Coordinates of C-alpha atoms and ligand atoms in Angstrom, one line a residue:
X150 CA 6.4 0.6 -2.2
X151 CA 3.8 2.2 -4.5
X152 CA 0.1 2.5 -4.1
X153 CA -2.0 3.6 -7.0
X154 CA -5.0 5.8 -6.4
X155 CA -7.7 4.7 -8.8
X156 CA -11.4 5.3 -9.3
X157 CA -13.9 6.5 -11.8
X158 CA -13.7 10.0 -13.2
X159 CA -14.4 12.8 -10.7
X160 CA -14.6 10.5 -7.7
X161 CA -12.1 12.7 -5.8
X162 CA -8.8 10.8 -6.5
X163 CA -6.8 14.0 -6.9
X164 CA -8.4 15.6 -3.9
X165 CA -7.5 12.7 -1.7
X166 CA -4.0 12.4 -3.2
X167 CA -3.5 16.1 -2.4
X168 CA -4.7 15.5 1.2
X169 CA -2.4 12.5 1.7
X170 CA 0.6 14.3 0.3
X171 CA -0.3 17.6 1.8
X172 CA -0.2 19.3 -1.5
X173 CA -2.0 22.4 -2.6
X174 CA -4.8 21.7 -5.1
X175 CA -4.1 24.5 -7.5
X176 CA -1.4 22.9 -9.5
X177 CA -3.3 19.8 -10.5
X178 CA -5.2 20.0 -13.7
X179 CA -8.9 19.0 -13.7
X180 CA -9.9 16.0 -15.8
X181 CA -7.1 13.8 -14.6
X182 CA -3.4 14.0 -15.3
X183 CA -1.7 12.7 -18.3
X184 CA 1.5 12.0 -16.4
X185 CA 0.5 10.4 -13.1
X186 CA 1.6 12.4 -10.1
X187 CA 3.8 10.8 -7.4
X188 CA 3.9 11.7 -3.8
X189 CA 6.1 10.2 -1.0
X190 CA 4.5 10.2 2.4
X191 CA 5.9 9.2 5.8
X192 CA 3.9 6.5 7.7
X193 CA 2.9 7.7 11.1
X194 CA 4.3 5.3 13.7
X195 CA 3.9 5.8 17.5
X196 CA 6.9 3.5 18.0
X197 CA 9.2 5.8 16.1
X198 CA 7.9 8.7 18.2
X199 CA 8.6 6.9 21.4
X200 CA 12.1 5.9 20.3
X201 CA 12.8 9.5 19.2
X202 CA 11.8 10.6 22.7
X203 CA 14.2 8.1 24.2
X204 CA 17.3 8.7 22.0
X205 CA 16.8 12.4 21.2
X206 CA 18.5 11.8 17.8
X207 CA 19.5 14.5 15.4
X208 CA 17.3 12.9 12.8
X209 CA 14.2 10.8 12.7
X210 CA 13.1 8.8 9.6
X211 CA 9.7 7.1 9.3
X212 CA 8.8 4.4 6.9
X213 CA 7.5 5.7 3.6
X214 CA 4.9 4.9 1.0
X215 CA 4.5 6.4 -2.4
X216 CA 1.1 7.3 -3.8
X217 CA 0.4 7.7 -7.4
X218 CA -2.6 9.7 -8.6
X219 CA -3.9 7.9 -11.7
X220 CA -6.4 8.9 -14.2
X221 CA -10.1 8.1 -13.9
X222 CA -11.3 4.8 -15.2
X223 CA -14.0 4.9 -17.9
X224 CA -17.0 7.2 -17.7
X225 CA -18.1 8.4 -21.1
X226 CA -14.9 8.0 -23.0
X227 CA -14.9 7.3 -26.7
X228 CA -12.2 4.7 -27.3
X229 CA -12.7 3.1 -23.9
X230 CA -10.7 -0.1 -24.7
X231 CA -7.6 1.7 -25.7
X232 CA -7.8 4.0 -22.8
X233 CA -8.3 1.2 -20.3
X234 CA -5.3 -0.7 -21.7
X235 CA -3.1 2.4 -21.3
X236 CA -4.3 2.9 -17.8
X237 CA -3.9 -0.7 -16.8
X238 CA -0.2 -0.4 -17.9
X239 CA 0.2 2.3 -15.4
X240 CA -1.5 0.2 -12.8
X241 CA 0.5 -3.1 -13.2
X242 CA 3.7 -2.0 -11.4
X243 CA 1.7 -0.8 -8.3
X244 CA 2.0 -2.9 -5.1
X245 CA -1.5 -2.2 -4.0
X246 CA -4.5 0.1 -4.8
X247 CA -6.5 2.7 -3.1
X248 CA -9.9 2.8 -4.9
X249 CA -11.8 6.1 -4.4
X250 CA -15.6 5.8 -4.9
X251 CA -17.8 8.9 -4.9
X252 CA -20.3 9.2 -2.2
X253 CA -21.1 13.0 -2.5
X254 CA -23.4 14.8 -4.9
X255 CA -21.8 16.6 -7.7
X256 CA -23.7 19.0 -9.9
X257 CA -23.9 17.6 -13.4
X258 CA -23.3 14.0 -12.2
X259 CA -25.7 11.2 -11.2
X260 CA -26.7 10.7 -7.6
X261 CA -23.8 8.8 -5.9
X262 CA -23.9 5.0 -6.1
X263 CA -20.7 3.9 -4.4
X264 CA -21.5 0.1 -4.3
X265 CA -22.1 0.1 -8.1
X266 CA -18.9 2.1 -8.8
X267 CA -16.9 -0.3 -6.7
X268 CA -18.3 -3.3 -8.6
X269 CA -17.7 -1.6 -12.0
X270 CA -14.0 -1.2 -11.2
X271 CA -13.7 -4.6 -9.7
X272 CA -15.2 -6.0 -12.9
X273 CA -12.5 -4.2 -14.9
X274 CA -9.9 -6.0 -12.9
X275 CA -11.6 -9.4 -13.4
X276 CA -11.9 -8.9 -17.1
X277 CA -8.3 -7.7 -17.5
X278 CA -7.0 -10.7 -15.6
X279 CA -9.2 -13.2 -17.5
X280 CA -7.9 -11.7 -20.8
X281 CA -4.3 -12.2 -19.7
X282 CA -4.9 -15.8 -18.7
X283 CA -6.8 -16.7 -21.8
X284 CA -4.1 -15.3 -24.0
X285 CA -1.5 -17.4 -22.2
X286 CA -3.6 -20.5 -22.2
X287 CA -4.1 -20.2 -25.9
X288 CA -0.4 -19.8 -26.4
X289 CA 0.4 -22.9 -24.3
X290 CA -2.2 -24.9 -26.3
X291 CA -0.6 -23.8 -29.6
X292 CA 2.9 -24.8 -28.4
X293 CA 1.5 -28.2 -27.3
X294 CA 0.0 -28.7 -30.7
X295 CA 3.4 -28.0 -32.2
X296 CA 4.8 -30.8 -30.1
X297 CA 6.3 -28.9 -27.2
X298 CA 5.8 -30.5 -23.8
X299 CA 4.2 -28.3 -21.2
X300 CA 6.4 -28.1 -18.1
X301 CA 5.2 -27.7 -14.5
X302 CA 1.9 -26.7 -13.1
X303 CA 1.5 -23.3 -14.9
X304 CA -1.5 -24.4 -16.9
X305 CA -3.4 -25.9 -14.0
X306 CA -2.7 -22.9 -11.9
X307 CA -4.0 -20.6 -14.6
X308 CA -7.1 -22.6 -15.0
X309 CA -7.7 -22.4 -11.3
X310 CA -7.4 -18.6 -11.5
X311 CA -9.7 -18.5 -14.5
X312 CA -12.3 -20.5 -12.6
X313 CA -12.3 -18.0 -9.7
X314 CA -12.5 -15.0 -12.1
X315 CA -15.4 -16.5 -14.0
X316 CA -17.2 -16.8 -10.6
X317 CA -16.5 -13.1 -10.2
X318 CA -14.0 -13.7 -7.4
X319 CA -10.9 -11.5 -7.3
X320 CA -7.6 -13.3 -7.0
X321 CA -6.7 -11.5 -3.8
X322 CA -9.0 -13.9 -2.0
X323 CA -6.4 -16.7 -2.8
X324 CA -3.0 -15.1 -2.4
X325 CA -1.2 -18.5 -2.3
X326 CA -2.6 -19.3 -5.7
X327 CA -2.0 -15.9 -7.3
X328 CA 1.5 -15.7 -5.8
X329 CA 2.6 -19.3 -6.9
X330 CA 6.2 -19.2 -8.2
X331 CA 4.9 -20.5 -11.6
X332 CA 2.8 -17.4 -12.0
X333 CA 5.4 -14.9 -11.0
X334 CA 5.7 -13.3 -14.4
X335 CA 2.0 -12.2 -14.4
X336 CA 0.8 -9.1 -12.7
X337 CA -2.8 -9.8 -12.0
X338 CA -4.7 -6.7 -11.0
X339 CA -7.3 -8.4 -8.9
X340 CA -4.6 -10.1 -6.9
X341 CA -3.2 -6.9 -5.5
X342 CA -4.3 -5.7 -2.0
X343 CA -7.1 -3.2 -2.2
X344 CA -8.4 -0.5 0.2
X345 CA -11.6 1.2 -0.9
X346 CA -11.9 4.8 0.1
X347 CA -15.5 6.0 0.2
X348 CA -15.3 9.7 -0.5
X349 CA -18.2 11.2 1.5
X350 CA -19.7 14.6 1.5
X351 CA -18.5 17.0 4.2
X352 CA -21.5 16.4 6.6
X353 CA -21.6 12.6 6.3
X354 CA -19.4 10.2 8.3
X355 CA -21.3 6.9 7.6
X356 CA -19.8 4.0 5.7
X357 CA -22.4 2.7 3.2
X358 CA -22.8 -1.0 2.6
X359 CA -20.7 -1.9 -0.4
X360 CA -20.8 -5.7 -0.1
X361 CA -17.0 -5.8 -0.5
X362 CA -16.1 -9.3 0.2
X363 CA -12.3 -9.3 -0.2
X364 CA -11.4 -5.7 0.2
X365 CA -11.3 -3.3 3.2
X366 CA -13.1 0.0 3.2
X367 CA -12.8 3.3 5.0
X368 CA -14.7 6.6 4.9
X369 CA -12.9 9.8 4.1
X370 CA -14.4 13.2 3.6
X371 CA -11.9 14.1 0.9
X372 CA -12.7 17.8 0.3
X373 CA -12.7 18.5 4.1
X374 CA -9.4 16.6 4.6
X375 CA -7.7 18.4 1.7
X376 CA -8.8 21.8 3.1
X377 CA -7.6 20.8 6.5
X378 CA -4.3 19.4 5.3
X379 CA -3.5 22.7 3.7
X380 CA -4.0 24.9 6.8
X381 CA -1.3 25.8 9.2
X382 CA -1.5 23.7 12.4
X383 CA -3.3 26.2 14.6
X384 CA -5.9 27.0 12.1
X385 CA -6.4 23.3 11.4
X386 CA -7.3 22.8 15.0
X387 CA -10.0 25.5 14.9
X388 CA -11.3 24.0 11.7
X389 CA -11.5 20.6 13.3
X390 CA -13.4 22.0 16.2
X391 CA -15.8 23.9 13.9
X392 CA -16.6 20.7 12.0
X393 CA -16.6 18.5 15.1
X394 CA -13.8 16.4 13.7
X395 CA -12.1 14.2 16.3
X396 CA -9.1 13.3 14.2
X397 CA -8.0 13.5 10.6
X398 CA -8.7 10.3 8.7
X399 CA -5.4 10.7 6.8
X400 CA -3.1 9.1 9.3
X401 CA -5.4 6.1 9.4
X402 CA -5.5 5.9 5.6
X403 CA -1.7 6.0 5.4
X404 CA -1.3 3.4 8.2
X405 CA -3.9 1.2 6.6
X406 CA -2.3 1.4 3.2
X407 CA 1.0 0.4 4.6
X408 CA -0.4 -2.6 6.4
X409 CA -2.1 -3.7 3.2
X410 CA 1.4 -4.4 1.8
X411 CA 2.1 -7.1 4.4
X412 CA 5.5 -5.6 5.3
X413 CA 7.4 -5.5 8.5
X414 CA 9.3 -2.6 10.0
X415 CA 12.5 -2.8 12.0
X416 CA 14.3 0.1 13.7
X417 CA 17.9 1.3 14.0
X418 CA 18.4 3.7 16.9
X419 CA 21.2 6.0 18.2
X420 CA 22.1 9.6 18.9
X421 CA 22.4 10.3 15.2
X422 CA 19.3 8.8 13.9
X423 CA 16.2 6.8 14.8
X424 CA 15.1 5.1 11.6
X425 CA 12.3 2.8 10.5
X426 CA 13.3 0.3 7.8
X427 CA 10.8 -1.6 5.6
X428 CA 11.3 -5.2 4.7
X429 CA 9.1 -8.2 3.6
X430 CA 7.8 -10.1 6.6
X431 CA 10.3 -12.7 8.0
X432 CA 13.3 -11.6 5.9
X433 CA 16.5 -13.0 7.4
X434 CA 18.7 -10.9 9.6
X435 CA 21.5 -10.9 7.0
X436 CA 19.2 -9.9 4.1
X437 CA 17.7 -7.2 6.3
X438 CA 21.2 -5.8 6.9
X439 CA 21.5 -5.5 3.2
X440 CA 18.5 -3.1 3.2
X441 CA 20.8 -0.7 5.1
X442 CA 24.0 -1.3 3.2
X443 CA 25.5 -4.1 1.2
X444 CA 28.7 -3.9 3.3
X445 CA 26.7 -4.8 6.4
X446 CA 25.1 -7.7 4.7
X447 CA 28.5 -9.0 3.3
X448 CA 30.4 -8.6 6.6
X449 CA 27.5 -9.7 8.8
X450 CA 28.5 -11.3 12.1
X451 CA 25.6 -11.0 14.4
X452 CA 22.4 -9.0 15.0
X453 CA 21.8 -7.6 18.4
X454 CA 18.0 -7.6 18.7
X455 CA 15.5 -6.3 21.2
X456 CA 11.7 -6.3 20.6
X457 CA 10.1 -2.8 20.7
X458 CA 7.6 -3.9 23.3
X459 CA 10.4 -5.2 25.6
X460 CA 12.4 -2.0 25.3
X461 CA 9.2 0.0 26.0
X462 CA 8.3 -2.0 29.1
X463 CA 11.8 -2.0 30.5
X464 CA 12.3 1.7 29.8
X465 CA 15.7 1.7 28.1
X466 CA 18.4 -0.4 26.5
X467 CA 20.5 -1.0 29.6
X468 CA 17.5 -2.2 31.5
X469 CA 16.4 -4.5 28.7
X470 CA 19.9 -5.9 28.5
X471 CA 20.0 -6.5 32.3
X472 CA 16.8 -8.5 32.0
X473 CA 18.2 -10.6 29.3
X474 CA 15.8 -9.2 26.6
X475 CA 18.6 -8.2 24.2
X476 CA 19.4 -11.3 22.1
X477 CA 22.2 -12.1 19.7
X478 CA 20.8 -13.6 16.5
X479 CA 22.5 -15.2 13.5
X480 CA 22.2 -14.8 9.8
X481 CA 19.0 -16.8 9.3
X482 CA 17.0 -15.2 12.1
X483 CA 13.7 -14.0 10.6
X484 CA 13.4 -10.4 11.6
X485 CA 10.1 -9.5 13.3
X486 CA 8.0 -6.4 13.0
X487 CA 9.1 -4.0 15.7
X488 CA 12.6 -5.4 16.2
X489 CA 15.3 -2.9 17.2
X490 CA 18.5 -4.1 15.7
X491 CA 22.2 -3.3 16.0
X492 CA 24.2 -5.1 13.3
X493 CA 27.7 -6.3 14.1
X494 CA 29.7 -6.6 11.0
X495 CA 33.2 -6.7 9.7
X496 CA 34.4 -5.6 6.2
Ligands
GTP52 N1 -18.5 17.7 -1.9 C1 -17.4 17.1 -2.1 N2 -16.8 17.3 -3.3 C2 -15.7 16.7 -3.6 C3 -15.1 15.8 -2.7 N3 -14.0 15.3 -3.2 C4 -13.8 15.8 -4.4 N4 -14.9 16.7 -4.6 C5 -15.1 17.5 -5.8 O1 -15.3 16.7 -6.9 C6 -14.6 17.1 -8.1 C7 -13.6 16.1 -8.6 O2 -12.6 16.0 -7.7 P1 -11.2 15.4 -8.2 O3 -10.4 15.2 -6.9 O4 -10.6 16.3 -9.2 O5 -11.6 14.0 -8.7 P2 -10.7 13.0 -9.6 O6 -11.2 11.7 -9.3 O7 -9.3 13.3 -9.4 O8 -11.2 13.4 -11.1 P3 -10.5 13.0 -12.4 O9 -9.0 13.1 -12.2 O10 -11.0 14.1 -13.4 O11 -11.0 11.7 -12.8 C8 -14.0 18.5 -7.7 O12 -14.8 19.5 -8.0 C9 -13.8 18.3 -6.2 O13 -13.8 19.6 -5.5 C10 -15.8 15.6 -1.4 O14 -15.3 14.8 -0.5 N5 -16.9 16.2 -1.2
MG53 MG1 -7.7 13.6 -10.8

């Protein structure tokens, strides 16, 4: 699962990317990167921590998200159209976006105006999606003129999307429309989940009013977080005390970005490994087995399932079983977030 970090030039994208991936800042060139940098980050999950305490495994594996530090959008570039087109191509394969907006003063830049910056970027999404739709509608029209019959509801669905976009409404407000099977081939930018990261100055923790509508927002003090992320643990604690920081915002950003993706997590447990697996919500037990290994999917017999909350409240597996909370489920059982599963299979 990939999240693209986007924003205007010098909004602090690379700073926040470095903080999230706990990377040192030195190696990153200023002025954006030509080749976008990738960083894989474990998703903090107290359930995995608790299971690790219970099983004392040799290895623990958290769910992961991948962040990509993309170049800045617009801001005094000569051939803006071409640049944006190139950037949009990097953005299309992303599953969701973190949009960084500047809310700190920077010498040589205007005073910060986060609400305006957010709107400017959102407008780029709307314009790009409208252009995609208009091109497709024109093509359909031409085909119809040449006598080809238009199949299905594609045209009506596209027109409904265009109507929303013309009213300056991002497609993410209507996921059932943007994700209709007839529109599967399109990668609309305004339909992807969006988390706005307001990048505040070091001494400011307030979230400005952005009039967001369909996106979520969080405040992060990017520079502070990056500096803190690069310190050894002990020093980071002193740093936190000095700045009166109760907790780092990074864990919340990572958890929030993961939840944007509408995924579910199930766990496998044992003495060797406690591991979080990531699946689309309600994936069947048999398909979920395939995430671990195709053999387990092929030879699937049953899934032995206990909900995390049930294991937690009973204390351990034997107790949960005694109380009848360990269930045997078949192939089509929709796996729930927090299920702990032992797959029985035969190959
Ligand atoms: N005061 C303050 N400065 C910051 C903060 N975040 C970033 N900066 C500074 O702003 C400048 C730009 O930061 P970058 O992280 O490179 O911004 P960017 O969005 O990656 O910039 P481009 O890749 O060039 O578009 C740097 O000088 C940072 O040190 C912050 O939270 N507070
Ligand atoms: Mg950068």
